[in-house]
């Protein structure tokens, strides 16, 4: 599956006739779906190209809103272990529309992070939140960790 992210050394396995990919943040094999393909490549991109610390990233973080449970695809924590960035992934064939941004905004009502990122593996968008002005700014690129 072609995506716009650098390759990395991927670990695969077959289990029960289904292909799985190793998620090194969760330290386990997970079902290889198009969205998971994007997630694994994007996380490796953040680590190897952008300098994000492995210990501050988490995949599939559960959020609870009343009785409803939501899952953040990837969450970056600050050194003080406060949520700092939410990353939402879609399959490469899914267009990144306002609906995708609405989804990540719901998560941000709970987490109040500085950065929101969405990627379908082909396009990547990052915006910086400005809570004082109740606005956000789209950035040209995903920031390096040192620049957060």
Short mmCIF file of C-alpha atoms in Angstrom, two decimals:
data_model
loop_
_atom_site.label_atom_id
_atom_site.label_comp_id
_atom_site.label_asym_id
_atom_site.label_seq_id
_atom_site.Cartn_x
_atom_site.Cartn_y
_atom_site.Cartn_z
CA UNK A 1 0.00 0.00 0.00
CA UNK A 2 1.59 3.27 -1.15
CA UNK A 3 1.72 6.09 1.37
CA UNK A 4 3.61 9.35 1.76
CA UNK A 5 5.74 8.32 4.76
CA UNK A 6 9.27 6.90 4.99
CA UNK A 7 9.65 3.10 5.10
CA UNK A 8 10.91 1.30 8.17
CA UNK A 9 11.74 -2.28 9.15
CA UNK A 10 8.30 -3.79 9.67
CA UNK A 11 7.57 -6.97 11.64
CA UNK A 12 4.66 -9.06 10.35
CA UNK A 13 3.15 -12.38 11.32
CA UNK A 14 0.21 -14.56 10.35
CA UNK A 15 -2.24 -15.60 13.05
CA UNK A 16 -5.45 -17.48 12.35
CA UNK A 17 -5.09 -16.78 8.64
CA UNK A 18 -4.90 -13.02 9.24
CA UNK A 19 -1.87 -10.80 8.77
CA UNK A 20 -0.68 -8.78 11.77
CA UNK A 21 1.81 -5.96 12.22
CA UNK A 22 3.88 -5.35 15.33
CA UNK A 23 2.99 -2.20 17.26
CA UNK A 24 6.11 -1.47 19.27
CA UNK A 25 4.38 1.17 21.42
CA UNK A 26 1.80 -1.38 22.61
CA UNK A 27 4.44 -4.14 22.40
CA UNK A 28 2.13 -6.57 20.61
CA UNK A 29 0.95 -7.67 17.20
CA UNK A 30 -2.30 -6.11 15.98
CA UNK A 31 -4.50 -6.68 12.95
CA UNK A 32 -3.00 -5.19 9.80
CA UNK A 33 -5.66 -2.82 8.51
CA UNK A 34 -5.08 0.12 6.15
CA UNK A 35 -5.46 2.51 9.11
CA UNK A 36 -2.98 0.51 11.19
CA UNK A 37 -0.51 0.60 8.29
CA UNK A 38 -0.73 4.41 8.37
CA UNK A 39 -0.45 4.52 12.18
CA UNK A 40 2.69 2.39 12.34
CA UNK A 41 4.43 4.37 9.60
CA UNK A 42 3.41 7.71 11.09
CA UNK A 43 4.64 6.80 14.59
CA UNK A 44 7.98 5.69 13.14
CA UNK A 45 8.13 8.96 11.20
CA UNK A 46 7.59 10.93 14.43
CA UNK A 47 10.35 8.96 16.16
CA UNK A 48 13.00 8.78 13.45
CA UNK A 49 12.43 12.00 11.49
CA UNK A 50 10.92 14.35 14.05
CA UNK A 51 12.71 13.28 17.25
CA UNK A 52 9.65 12.39 19.32
CA UNK A 53 10.49 10.29 22.41
CA UNK A 54 9.05 6.79 22.33
CA UNK A 55 8.22 6.91 26.03
CA UNK A 56 5.86 9.88 25.56
CA UNK A 57 3.77 8.34 22.76
CA UNK A 58 0.81 5.99 23.26
CA UNK A 59 -1.47 4.24 20.77
CA UNK A 60 -5.19 3.53 21.24
CA UNK A 61 -5.69 5.66 24.35
CA UNK A 62 -9.16 5.19 25.80
CA UNK A 63 -11.23 8.24 26.73
CA UNK A 64 -14.49 8.06 28.65
CA UNK A 65 -17.31 10.55 28.13
CA UNK A 66 -20.16 9.61 30.45
CA UNK A 67 -20.92 6.04 29.44
CA UNK A 68 -19.37 6.40 25.99
CA UNK A 69 -15.83 5.16 25.35
CA UNK A 70 -13.69 6.75 22.65
CA UNK A 71 -10.18 5.89 21.49
CA UNK A 72 -7.45 8.33 20.47
CA UNK A 73 -5.34 6.77 17.75
CA UNK A 74 -2.06 8.22 19.08
CA UNK A 75 -1.41 10.61 21.94
CA UNK A 76 1.80 12.49 22.66
CA UNK A 77 2.38 13.46 26.27
CA UNK A 78 4.51 16.34 27.50
CA UNK A 79 7.45 15.70 29.82
CA UNK A 80 5.02 16.55 32.65
CA UNK A 81 2.83 13.69 31.31
CA UNK A 82 0.04 16.00 30.17
CA UNK A 83 -1.59 15.33 26.78
CA UNK A 84 0.12 17.55 24.20
CA UNK A 85 -0.84 16.23 20.75
CA UNK A 86 -3.62 14.06 19.37
CA UNK A 87 -3.01 12.19 16.11
CA UNK A 88 -5.95 10.70 14.20
CA UNK A 89 -5.39 8.25 11.33
CA UNK A 90 -7.55 7.25 8.42
CA UNK A 91 -7.02 4.72 5.65
CA UNK A 92 -5.32 6.11 2.53
CA UNK A 93 -8.58 5.92 0.56
CA UNK A 94 -10.42 8.07 3.14
CA UNK A 95 -10.45 11.76 2.26
CA UNK A 96 -9.48 14.09 5.10
CA UNK A 97 -12.67 16.14 5.34
CA UNK A 98 -14.19 18.42 7.97
CA UNK A 99 -15.80 15.32 9.49
CA UNK A 100 -12.34 13.94 10.36
CA UNK A 101 -11.42 17.23 12.02
CA UNK A 102 -14.74 17.20 13.90
CA UNK A 103 -13.85 13.77 15.28
CA UNK A 104 -10.46 14.88 16.60
CA UNK A 105 -12.05 18.04 18.03
CA UNK A 106 -14.36 15.91 20.18
CA UNK A 107 -11.28 14.24 21.69
CA UNK A 108 -9.74 17.63 22.28
CA UNK A 109 -12.72 18.84 24.31
CA UNK A 110 -11.54 16.27 26.87
CA UNK A 111 -7.77 16.61 26.50
CA UNK A 112 -7.17 20.29 25.69
CA UNK A 113 -3.93 19.65 23.74
CA UNK A 114 -1.65 22.08 21.91
CA UNK A 115 -1.59 20.23 18.57
CA UNK A 116 -4.06 18.26 16.46
CA UNK A 117 -2.78 16.06 13.62
CA UNK A 118 -4.67 14.02 11.04
CA UNK A 119 -3.14 11.73 8.43
CA UNK A 120 -4.35 9.23 5.88
CA UNK A 121 -0.78 8.33 4.98
CA UNK A 122 -0.92 10.47 1.86
CA UNK A 123 -1.79 13.85 3.37
CA UNK A 124 -0.90 15.08 6.85
CA UNK A 125 -2.37 18.14 8.53
CA UNK A 126 -1.29 19.70 11.80
CA UNK A 127 -2.83 22.63 13.59
CA UNK A 128 -1.74 24.49 16.68
CA UNK A 129 -4.47 25.44 19.10
CA UNK A 130 -4.78 28.97 20.46
CA UNK A 131 -7.19 28.77 23.38
CA UNK A 132 -6.95 32.46 24.29
CA UNK A 133 -8.29 33.50 20.90
CA UNK A 134 -10.41 30.35 20.50
CA UNK A 135 -8.71 29.67 17.18
CA UNK A 136 -6.23 27.35 15.52
CA UNK A 137 -3.52 27.73 12.93
CA UNK A 138 -2.62 25.13 10.32
CA UNK A 139 1.13 24.56 10.19
CA UNK A 140 3.18 23.90 7.05
CA UNK A 141 4.61 20.69 8.51
CA UNK A 142 4.48 18.43 11.53
CA UNK A 143 6.75 20.17 14.06
CA UNK A 144 9.95 18.56 15.28
CA UNK A 145 9.69 17.51 18.90
CA UNK A 146 12.32 20.11 19.88
CA UNK A 147 10.06 22.86 18.50
CA UNK A 148 6.92 21.97 20.45
#
